PDB file of C-alpha atoms in Angstrom:
ATOM      1  CA  MET A   9     -39.500   5.348 -24.303  1.00 53.00           C
ATOM      2  CA  LYS A  10     -40.234   7.377 -21.632  1.00 53.00           C
ATOM      3  CA  LEU A  11     -38.038   5.019 -19.053  1.00 52.00           C
ATOM      4  CA  PHE A  12     -35.143   5.351 -21.110  1.00 50.00           C
ATOM      5  CA  ILE A  13     -34.652   8.670 -20.568  1.00 52.00           C
ATOM      6  CA  SER A  14     -35.431   8.334 -17.268  1.00 54.00           C
ATOM      7  CA  MET A  15     -32.543   6.511 -16.882  1.00 52.00           C
ATOM      8  CA  ILE A  16     -29.977   8.540 -18.754  1.00 50.00           C
ATOM      9  CA  ILE A  17     -31.195  11.888 -16.777  1.00 48.00           C
ATOM     10  CA  SER A  18     -31.053   9.570 -13.349  1.00 51.00           C
ATOM     11  CA  PHE A  19     -27.077   8.514 -14.869  1.00 47.00           C
ATOM     12  CA  SER A  20     -25.726  11.997 -15.755  1.00 50.00           C
ATOM     13  CA  PHE A  21     -27.445  13.640 -12.929  1.00 47.00           C
ATOM     14  CA  LEU A  22     -25.613  10.683 -10.788  1.00 47.00           C
ATOM     15  CA  PHE A  23     -22.704  11.155 -13.051  1.00 47.00           C
ATOM     16  CA  ALA A  24     -22.349  15.385 -12.388  1.00 49.00           C
ATOM     17  CA  LEU A  25     -22.951  15.253  -8.971  1.00 57.00           C
ATOM     18  CA  ASN A  26     -20.912  12.761  -7.771  1.00 73.00           C
ATOM     19  CA  PRO A  27     -16.943  13.521  -6.918  1.00 64.00           C
ATOM     20  CA  MET A  28     -15.183  10.076  -7.943  1.00 66.00           C
ATOM     21  CA  ILE A  29     -16.613  10.932 -11.705  1.00 77.00           C
ATOM     22  CA  LEU A  30     -14.461  14.256 -11.720  1.00 64.00           C
ATOM     23  CA  PRO A  31     -10.942  12.374 -12.148  1.00 63.00           C
ATOM     24  CA  ILE A  32     -12.342  10.826 -14.781  1.00 70.00           C
ATOM     25  CA  LYS A  33     -14.857  12.804 -16.093  1.00 77.00           C
ATOM     26  CA  GLY A  34     -12.295  15.449 -16.406  1.00 74.00           C
ATOM     27  CA  VAL A  35     -13.115  19.565 -15.433  1.00 65.00           C
ATOM     28  CA  ASP A  36     -12.240  22.282 -17.982  1.00 73.00           C
ATOM     29  CA  VAL A  37     -11.080  25.460 -16.788  1.00 64.00           C
ATOM     30  CA  VAL A  38      -8.993  27.956 -17.710  1.00 66.00           C
ATOM     31  CA  HIS A  39      -5.400  28.807 -16.086  1.00 70.00           C
ATOM     32  CA  THR A  40      -3.937  32.167 -16.411  1.00 75.00           C
ATOM     33  CA  TYR A  41      -0.160  32.081 -16.252  1.00 69.00           C
ATOM     34  CA  SER A  42       2.077  35.316 -14.541  1.00 59.00           C
ATOM     35  CA  ASN A  43       2.680  37.200 -17.989  1.00 70.00           C
ATOM     36  CA  GLY A  44      -1.020  37.246 -18.597  1.00 73.00           C
ATOM     37  CA  LYS A  45      -1.287  34.407 -21.233  1.00 75.00           C
ATOM     38  CA  LYS A  46      -4.561  32.198 -20.359  1.00 73.00           C
ATOM     39  CA  GLU A  47      -5.193  28.176 -21.535  1.00 69.00           C
ATOM     40  CA  SER A  48      -7.679  26.596 -21.073  1.00 75.00           C
ATOM     41  CA  ILE A  49      -6.617  23.024 -19.450  1.00 67.00           C
ATOM     42  CA  LYS A  50      -8.472  20.115 -18.556  1.00 72.00           C
ATOM     43  CA  ILE A  51      -8.018  18.281 -15.202  1.00 65.00           C
ATOM     44  CA  GLU A  52      -8.761  14.741 -15.626  1.00 68.00           C
ATOM     45  CA  ARG A  53      -6.656  12.090 -14.425  1.00 61.00           C
ATOM     46  CA  GLU A  54      -3.828  10.591 -16.897  1.00 64.00           C
ATOM     47  CA  ASP A  55      -3.844   6.872 -17.381  1.00 66.00           C
ATOM     48  CA  PRO A  56      -1.848   6.094 -20.425  1.00 69.00           C
ATOM     49  CA  LEU A  57      -2.442   2.166 -22.324  1.00 73.00           C
ATOM     50  CA  ILE A  58       0.260   0.765 -20.622  1.00 72.00           C
ATOM     51  CA  CYS A  59      -0.999   1.465 -17.033  1.00 68.00           C
ATOM     52  CA  SER A  60      -3.990  -1.048 -17.618  1.00 71.00           C
ATOM     53  CA  GLN A  61      -1.035  -3.825 -18.268  1.00 74.00           C
ATOM     54  CA  PHE A  62       0.268  -4.697 -15.216  1.00 70.00           C
ATOM     55  CA  GLY A  63      -2.089  -5.615 -11.321  1.00 72.00           C
ATOM     56  CA  ILE A  64      -2.154  -4.410  -8.246  1.00 72.00           C
ATOM     57  CA  THR A  65       0.335  -6.385  -6.796  1.00 74.00           C
ATOM     58  CA  PRO A  66       2.683  -5.944  -3.139  1.00 73.00           C
ATOM     59  CA  GLU A  67       5.946  -6.347  -5.660  1.00 72.00           C
ATOM     60  CA  ASN A  68       4.290  -3.748  -8.002  1.00 72.00           C
ATOM     61  CA  PHE A  69       3.827  -0.904  -5.713  1.00 71.00           C
ATOM     62  CA  GLN A  70       5.875  -0.701  -2.768  1.00 71.00           C
ATOM     63  CA  SER A  71       9.071   0.680  -4.197  1.00 66.00           C
ATOM     64  CA  GLY A  72      10.850   2.867  -5.433  1.00 62.00           C
ATOM     65  CA  SER A  73      11.548   6.397  -6.252  1.00 58.00           C
ATOM     66  CA  ILE A  74      10.580  10.079  -7.034  1.00 56.00           C
ATOM     67  CA  ALA A  75      12.082  13.312  -8.180  1.00 63.00           C
ATOM     68  CA  SER A  76      15.568  14.576  -9.849  1.00 68.00           C
ATOM     69  CA  LYS A  77      18.111  12.000 -10.678  1.00 73.00           C
ATOM     70  CA  ASN A  78      20.514  13.850  -8.582  1.00 73.00           C
ATOM     71  CA  ILE A  79      19.029  12.963  -5.039  1.00 71.00           C
ATOM     72  CA  PRO A  80      20.275  10.156  -3.374  1.00 70.00           C
ATOM     73  CA  LEU A  81      17.749   7.602  -4.089  1.00 68.00           C
ATOM     74  CA  GLN A  82      17.145   6.761   0.227  1.00 64.00           C
ATOM     75  CA  CYS A  83      16.504  10.109   0.169  1.00 69.00           C
ATOM     76  CA  LYS A  84      12.493  10.009  -3.041  1.00 69.00           C
ATOM     77  CA  LYS A  85      10.523   7.523  -3.211  1.00 72.00           C
ATOM     78  CA  THR A  86       8.476   6.667  -6.965  1.00 74.00           C
ATOM     79  CA  PHE A  87       5.009   5.879  -6.647  1.00 75.00           C
ATOM     80  CA  ILE A  88       2.249   4.412  -8.329  1.00 76.00           C
ATOM     81  CA  THR A  89       0.021   6.702  -9.935  1.00 73.00           C
ATOM     82  CA  THR A  90      -2.473   5.049 -12.379  1.00 75.00           C
ATOM     83  CA  LYS A  91      -4.092   2.997 -10.217  1.00 80.00           C
ATOM     84  CA  GLY A  92      -7.254   2.494  -7.986  1.00 86.00           C
ATOM     85  CA  VAL A  93     -10.733   5.196  -7.776  1.00 88.00           C
ATOM     86  CA  ILE A  94      -9.748   8.480  -5.946  1.00 89.00           C
ATOM     87  CA  GLN A  95     -11.352   8.277  -2.485  1.00 95.00           C
ATOM     88  CA  PRO A  96     -13.101  11.249  -1.432  1.00 95.00           C
ATOM     89  CA  PHE A  97     -11.731  12.870   1.313  1.00 95.00           C
ATOM     90  CA  THR A  98     -14.950  12.053   3.480  1.00 96.00           C
ATOM     91  CA  LEU A  99     -16.182   9.061   3.906  1.00 96.00           C
ATOM     92  CA  TYR A 100     -19.467   9.471   6.577  1.00 96.00           C
ATOM     93  CA  GLU A 101     -20.431  12.457   8.135  1.00 96.00           C
ATOM     94  CA  GLY A 102     -19.548  11.793  11.864  1.00 97.00           C
ATOM     95  CA  ILE A 103     -16.181   9.882  10.566  1.00 98.00           C
ATOM     96  CA  LYS A 104     -12.669  11.705  11.195  1.00 98.00           C
ATOM     97  CA  THR A 105     -10.277  11.765   8.806  1.00 98.00           C
ATOM     98  CA  VAL A 106      -7.054  11.514   9.886  1.00 96.00           C
ATOM     99  CA  GLY A 107      -2.623  12.163   8.279  1.00 92.00           C
ATOM    100  CA  GLU A 108       0.670  11.144   9.892  1.00 94.00           C
ATOM    101  CA  LEU A 109       0.163  13.120  12.613  1.00 90.00           C
ATOM    102  CA  GLU A 110      -2.957  11.361  14.544  1.00 94.00           C
ATOM    103  CA  VAL A 111      -1.953   7.938  13.224  1.00 94.00           C
ATOM    104  CA  LEU A 112       1.459   7.999  15.699  1.00 93.00           C
ATOM    105  CA  GLU A 113      -0.403   9.967  17.941  1.00 90.00           C
ATOM    106  CA  PHE A 114      -2.994   7.046  17.693  1.00 92.00           C
ATOM    107  CA  ILE A 115      -0.789   4.376  18.147  1.00 93.00           C
ATOM    108  CA  GLN A 116       1.378   5.816  20.745  1.00 90.00           C
ATOM    109  CA  GLU A 117      -1.320   7.217  23.269  1.00 89.00           C
ATOM    110  CA  LYS A 118      -4.648   4.408  22.384  1.00 93.00           C
ATOM    111  CA  ALA A 119      -3.633   1.115  20.655  1.00 93.00           C
ATOM    112  CA  MET A 120       0.058   0.711  22.292  1.00 91.00           C
ATOM    113  CA  LYS A 121      -1.129   1.379  25.444  1.00 89.00           C
ATOM    114  CA  GLU A 122      -5.276   0.497  26.056  1.00 94.00           C
ATOM    115  CA  PRO A 123      -5.234  -2.374  22.713  1.00 94.00           C
ATOM    116  CA  GLU A 124      -8.646  -3.421  24.326  1.00 97.00           C
ATOM    117  CA  LYS A 125     -10.085  -0.584  22.769  1.00 98.00           C
ATOM    118  CA  TYR A 126      -8.035   0.747  20.674  1.00 96.00           C
ATOM    119  CA  ILE A 127      -6.743  -1.103  16.803  1.00 96.00           C
ATOM    120  CA  LEU A 128      -5.623   0.372  14.163  1.00 95.00           C
ATOM    121  CA  VAL A 129      -6.082  -1.365  10.759  1.00 96.00           C
ATOM    122  CA  ASP A 130      -4.975  -3.077   7.818  1.00 96.00           C
ATOM    123  CA  SER A 131      -7.933  -3.435   5.418  1.00 98.00           C
ATOM    124  CA  ARG A 132      -5.217  -4.980   2.987  1.00 96.00           C
ATOM    125  CA  ARG A 133      -5.447  -8.961   1.895  1.00 94.00           C
ATOM    126  CA  ASN A 134      -3.369 -10.938   3.339  1.00 92.00           C
ATOM    127  CA  ASP A 135      -0.448 -11.127   0.745  1.00 92.00           C
ATOM    128  CA  TRP A 136       0.263  -6.742   0.897  1.00 92.00           C
ATOM    129  CA  PHE A 137      -0.087  -6.936   4.956  1.00 91.00           C
ATOM    130  CA  ASP A 138       3.545  -9.138   3.926  1.00 91.00           C
ATOM    131  CA  MET A 139       4.787  -6.883   2.478  1.00 88.00           C
ATOM    132  CA  GLY A 140       4.373  -4.340   4.606  1.00 88.00           C
ATOM    133  CA  THR A 141       2.689  -2.990   7.196  1.00 91.00           C
ATOM    134  CA  ILE A 142       2.217   0.616   9.259  1.00 92.00           C
ATOM    135  CA  PRO A 143       3.914  -1.309  12.525  1.00 92.00           C
ATOM    136  CA  SER A 144       1.688  -1.916  15.133  1.00 91.00           C
ATOM    137  CA  ALA A 145      -0.789  -2.454  12.938  1.00 94.00           C
ATOM    138  CA  VAL A 146      -3.719  -5.702  13.138  1.00 94.00           C
ATOM    139  CA  ASN A 147      -4.791  -7.471   9.635  1.00 95.00           C
ATOM    140  CA  ILE A 148      -8.483  -7.241   9.114  1.00 97.00           C
ATOM    141  CA  PRO A 149      -9.311  -8.131   5.230  1.00 97.00           C
ATOM    142  CA  TYR A 150     -12.193  -6.164   4.022  1.00 97.00           C
ATOM    143  CA  ASP A 151     -13.860  -8.737   2.549  1.00 96.00           C
ATOM    144  CA  GLU A 152     -13.300 -10.619   6.114  1.00 96.00           C
ATOM    145  CA  TYR A 153     -16.710  -8.819   8.051  1.00 96.00           C
ATOM    146  CA  LYS A 154     -18.770 -10.069   5.027  1.00 93.00           C
ATOM    147  CA  LEU A 155     -19.953 -13.816   6.992  1.00 88.00           C
ATOM    148  CA  ASP A 156     -18.965 -16.664   3.668  1.00 86.00           C
ATOM    149  CA  GLU A 157     -19.530 -20.049   4.512  1.00 82.00           C
ATOM    150  CA  ASP A 158     -16.178 -21.369   4.233  1.00 85.00           C
ATOM    151  CA  PHE A 159     -14.188 -18.344   5.602  1.00 90.00           C
ATOM    152  CA  LYS A 160     -16.892 -17.823   9.346  1.00 92.00           C
ATOM    153  CA  GLU A 161     -12.900 -18.277  11.923  1.00 96.00           C
ATOM    154  CA  GLU A 162     -12.073 -15.213   9.500  1.00 96.00           C
ATOM    155  CA  TYR A 163     -15.373 -13.839   9.736  1.00 95.00           C
ATOM    156  CA  LYS A 164     -15.248 -14.535  13.656  1.00 95.00           C
ATOM    157  CA  ARG A 165     -12.030 -13.610  13.914  1.00 96.00           C
ATOM    158  CA  ALA A 166     -12.263 -10.078  12.186  1.00 97.00           C
ATOM    159  CA  TYR A 167     -15.173  -8.753  14.550  1.00 97.00           C
ATOM    160  CA  LYS A 168     -13.454 -10.447  18.124  1.00 97.00           C
ATOM    161  CA  LEU A 169     -10.783  -8.389  17.400  1.00 97.00           C
ATOM    162  CA  LEU A 170     -13.024  -5.392  16.723  1.00 98.00           C
ATOM    163  CA  GLY A 171     -14.193  -6.569  20.260  1.00 98.00           C
ATOM    164  CA  VAL A 172     -17.712  -6.670  18.380  1.00 97.00           C
ATOM    165  CA  LYS A 173     -20.254 -10.048  19.798  1.00 96.00           C
ATOM    166  CA  LEU A 174     -21.566 -11.739  18.168  1.00 94.00           C
ATOM    167  CA  LYS A 175     -24.860 -12.870  18.961  1.00 87.00           C
ATOM    168  CA  ASN A 176     -27.782 -15.262  17.149  1.00 81.00           C
ATOM    169  CA  LYS A 177     -26.658 -13.028  14.173  1.00 79.00           C
ATOM    170  CA  LYS A 178     -26.779 -10.380  15.776  1.00 91.00           C
ATOM    171  CA  TYR A 179     -23.725  -8.341  16.166  1.00 96.00           C
ATOM    172  CA  ASP A 180     -23.626  -6.207  19.893  1.00 97.00           C
ATOM    173  CA  PHE A 181     -21.091  -2.675  19.901  1.00 97.00           C
ATOM    174  CA  SER A 182     -21.417  -2.257  23.265  1.00 96.00           C
ATOM    175  CA  ASN A 183     -17.377  -2.825  24.019  1.00 97.00           C
ATOM    176  CA  ALA A 184     -16.717  -2.139  20.118  1.00 98.00           C
ATOM    177  CA  LYS A 185     -12.570  -0.258  20.474  1.00 98.00           C
ATOM    178  CA  THR A 186     -11.971   2.791  17.905  1.00 98.00           C
ATOM    179  CA  VAL A 187     -10.794   1.242  15.098  1.00 98.00           C
ATOM    180  CA  MET A 188      -9.303   3.562  12.712  1.00 97.00           C
ATOM    181  CA  PHE A 189      -8.362   1.629   8.987  1.00 98.00           C
ATOM    182  CA  PHE A 190      -6.431   2.346   6.083  1.00 97.00           C
ATOM    183  CA  CYS A 191      -5.486   0.312   2.932  1.00 97.00           C
ATOM    184  CA  ASN A 192      -3.094   1.259   0.278  1.00 95.00           C
ATOM    185  CA  GLY A 193      -2.562   4.882  -0.455  1.00 94.00           C
ATOM    186  CA  ALA A 194      -5.818   7.834  -0.896  1.00 94.00           C
ATOM    187  CA  TRP A 195      -6.420   5.878  -4.931  1.00 93.00           C
ATOM    188  CA  CYS A 196      -7.252   2.288  -2.187  1.00 95.00           C
ATOM    189  CA  ALA A 197     -10.922   1.431  -2.635  1.00 96.00           C
ATOM    190  CA  GLN A 198     -10.750  -1.634   0.165  1.00 97.00           C
ATOM    191  CA  SER A 199     -10.703   0.805   3.851  1.00 98.00           C
ATOM    192  CA  PRO A 200     -13.351   2.191   2.611  1.00 98.00           C
ATOM    193  CA  LYS A 201     -15.201  -0.808   1.719  1.00 98.00           C
ATOM    194  CA  ALA A 202     -14.851  -1.698   5.273  1.00 98.00           C
ATOM    195  CA  ILE A 203     -16.247   1.063   6.892  1.00 98.00           C
ATOM    196  CA  ASP A 204     -19.460   0.904   4.796  1.00 98.00           C
ATOM    197  CA  ILE A 205     -20.029  -2.662   5.185  1.00 98.00           C
ATOM    198  CA  LEU A 206     -19.339  -1.329   9.460  1.00 98.00           C
ATOM    199  CA  VAL A 207     -21.811   1.789   9.553  1.00 98.00           C
ATOM    200  CA  ARG A 208     -24.188  -0.334   7.482  1.00 97.00           C
ATOM    201  CA  LEU A 209     -24.101  -2.461  10.215  1.00 97.00           C
ATOM    202  CA  GLY A 210     -24.143  -0.124  12.272  1.00 97.00           C
ATOM    203  CA  TYR A 211     -20.730   0.538  14.073  1.00 98.00           C
ATOM    204  CA  PRO A 212     -20.682   3.581  16.413  1.00 98.00           C
ATOM    205  CA  LYS A 213     -19.985   6.367  13.857  1.00 98.00           C
ATOM    206  CA  LYS A 214     -17.712   8.669  17.100  1.00 98.00           C
ATOM    207  CA  LYS A 215     -15.053   4.798  16.976  1.00 98.00           C
ATOM    208  CA  ILE A 216     -14.116   4.792  13.392  1.00 98.00           C
ATOM    209  CA  LEU A 217     -11.278   6.802  12.347  1.00 98.00           C
ATOM    210  CA  TRP A 218      -9.713   6.730   8.327  1.00 98.00           C
ATOM    211  CA  TYR A 219      -5.909   7.045   7.243  1.00 97.00           C
ATOM    212  CA  ARG A 220      -6.551   7.897   4.236  1.00 97.00           C
ATOM    213  CA  GLY A 221      -3.181   8.920   2.982  1.00 96.00           C
ATOM    214  CA  GLY A 222      -2.992   4.678   3.749  1.00 96.00           C
ATOM    215  CA  ILE A 223       0.605   3.426   2.752  1.00 93.00           C
ATOM    216  CA  ALA A 224       1.313   5.752   0.295  1.00 91.00           C
ATOM    217  CA  SER A 225       1.608   8.784   2.400  1.00 92.00           C
ATOM    218  CA  TRP A 226       2.868   6.745   4.763  1.00 87.00           C
ATOM    219  CA  VAL A 227       6.406   5.473   2.952  1.00 86.00           C
ATOM    220  CA  GLY A 228       5.898   9.485   1.555  1.00 83.00           C
ATOM    221  CA  VAL A 229       7.237  11.180   4.495  1.00 85.00           C
ATOM    222  CA  SER A 230       9.161   9.079   4.939  1.00 81.00           C
ATOM    223  CA  LEU A 231       7.856   6.642   7.940  1.00 85.00           C
ATOM    224  CA  PRO A 232       9.245   2.674   7.546  1.00 86.00           C
ATOM    225  CA  LEU A 233       7.008   0.113   7.460  1.00 88.00           C
ATOM    226  CA  THR A 234       7.826  -3.781   8.620  1.00 90.00           C
ATOM    227  CA  LYS A 235      10.227  -6.350   6.998  1.00 86.00           C
ATOM    228  CA  ASN A 236       8.635  -8.488   4.223  1.00 83.00           C
ATOM    229  CA  ILE A 237       7.750 -11.562   5.976  1.00 80.00           C
ATOM    230  CA  GLU A 238      10.467 -13.308   3.130  1.00 80.00           C
ATOM    231  CA  ALA A 239      12.794 -11.361   4.614  1.00 73.00           C
ATOM    232  CA  ILE A 240      12.698 -12.519   8.522  1.00 65.00           C
ATOM    233  CA  LYS A 241      12.218 -16.222   7.757  1.00 60.00           C
TER     234      LYS A 241
END
């Protein structure tokens, strides 16, 4: 009985403290309108049942438009808002979260000029990357940082691209590149998973940057993606 109560208390404690739970749990507030009227509102992420019936695929997520019907299609964009889990703004103390201007500056002043020291990494799987990515990004899927006997070459490639040497199952980060990671958007866990794996292995936090907004924020401010690989064959 004591163990059961302890588990409930522990779960409740984690549930209360983890900010990623808040969009699901909801936050109760009282809103005061400009006319003085008050309304009790629960701030929670809306997730209609129908939204669970479509898959998280490149085809579903990288097209569309948003805004008034009076706005020309080329001036707006539509986003799916109900998938994934909203990620925190800060993943680890010491790892900087960046926006679009910092990404552009990183590409121009770092990755393009000194590719041996800097790299922009798309952490999504290959089919997403081929559908369209931030120009100049290199694809290293988040699940290739862990050794899989069936995918040894992908594992070795991942660390070679990051400038990390593998020696007797140990990692040498002395010449590791400064890496900027991204994936689909603020709800996407793929780049956070990649960062988490590397940090646990000892990758220097000062050499990790995270573009939290990812593809959704990038196209949301009309910045271009690469062409769908099918269109250039």
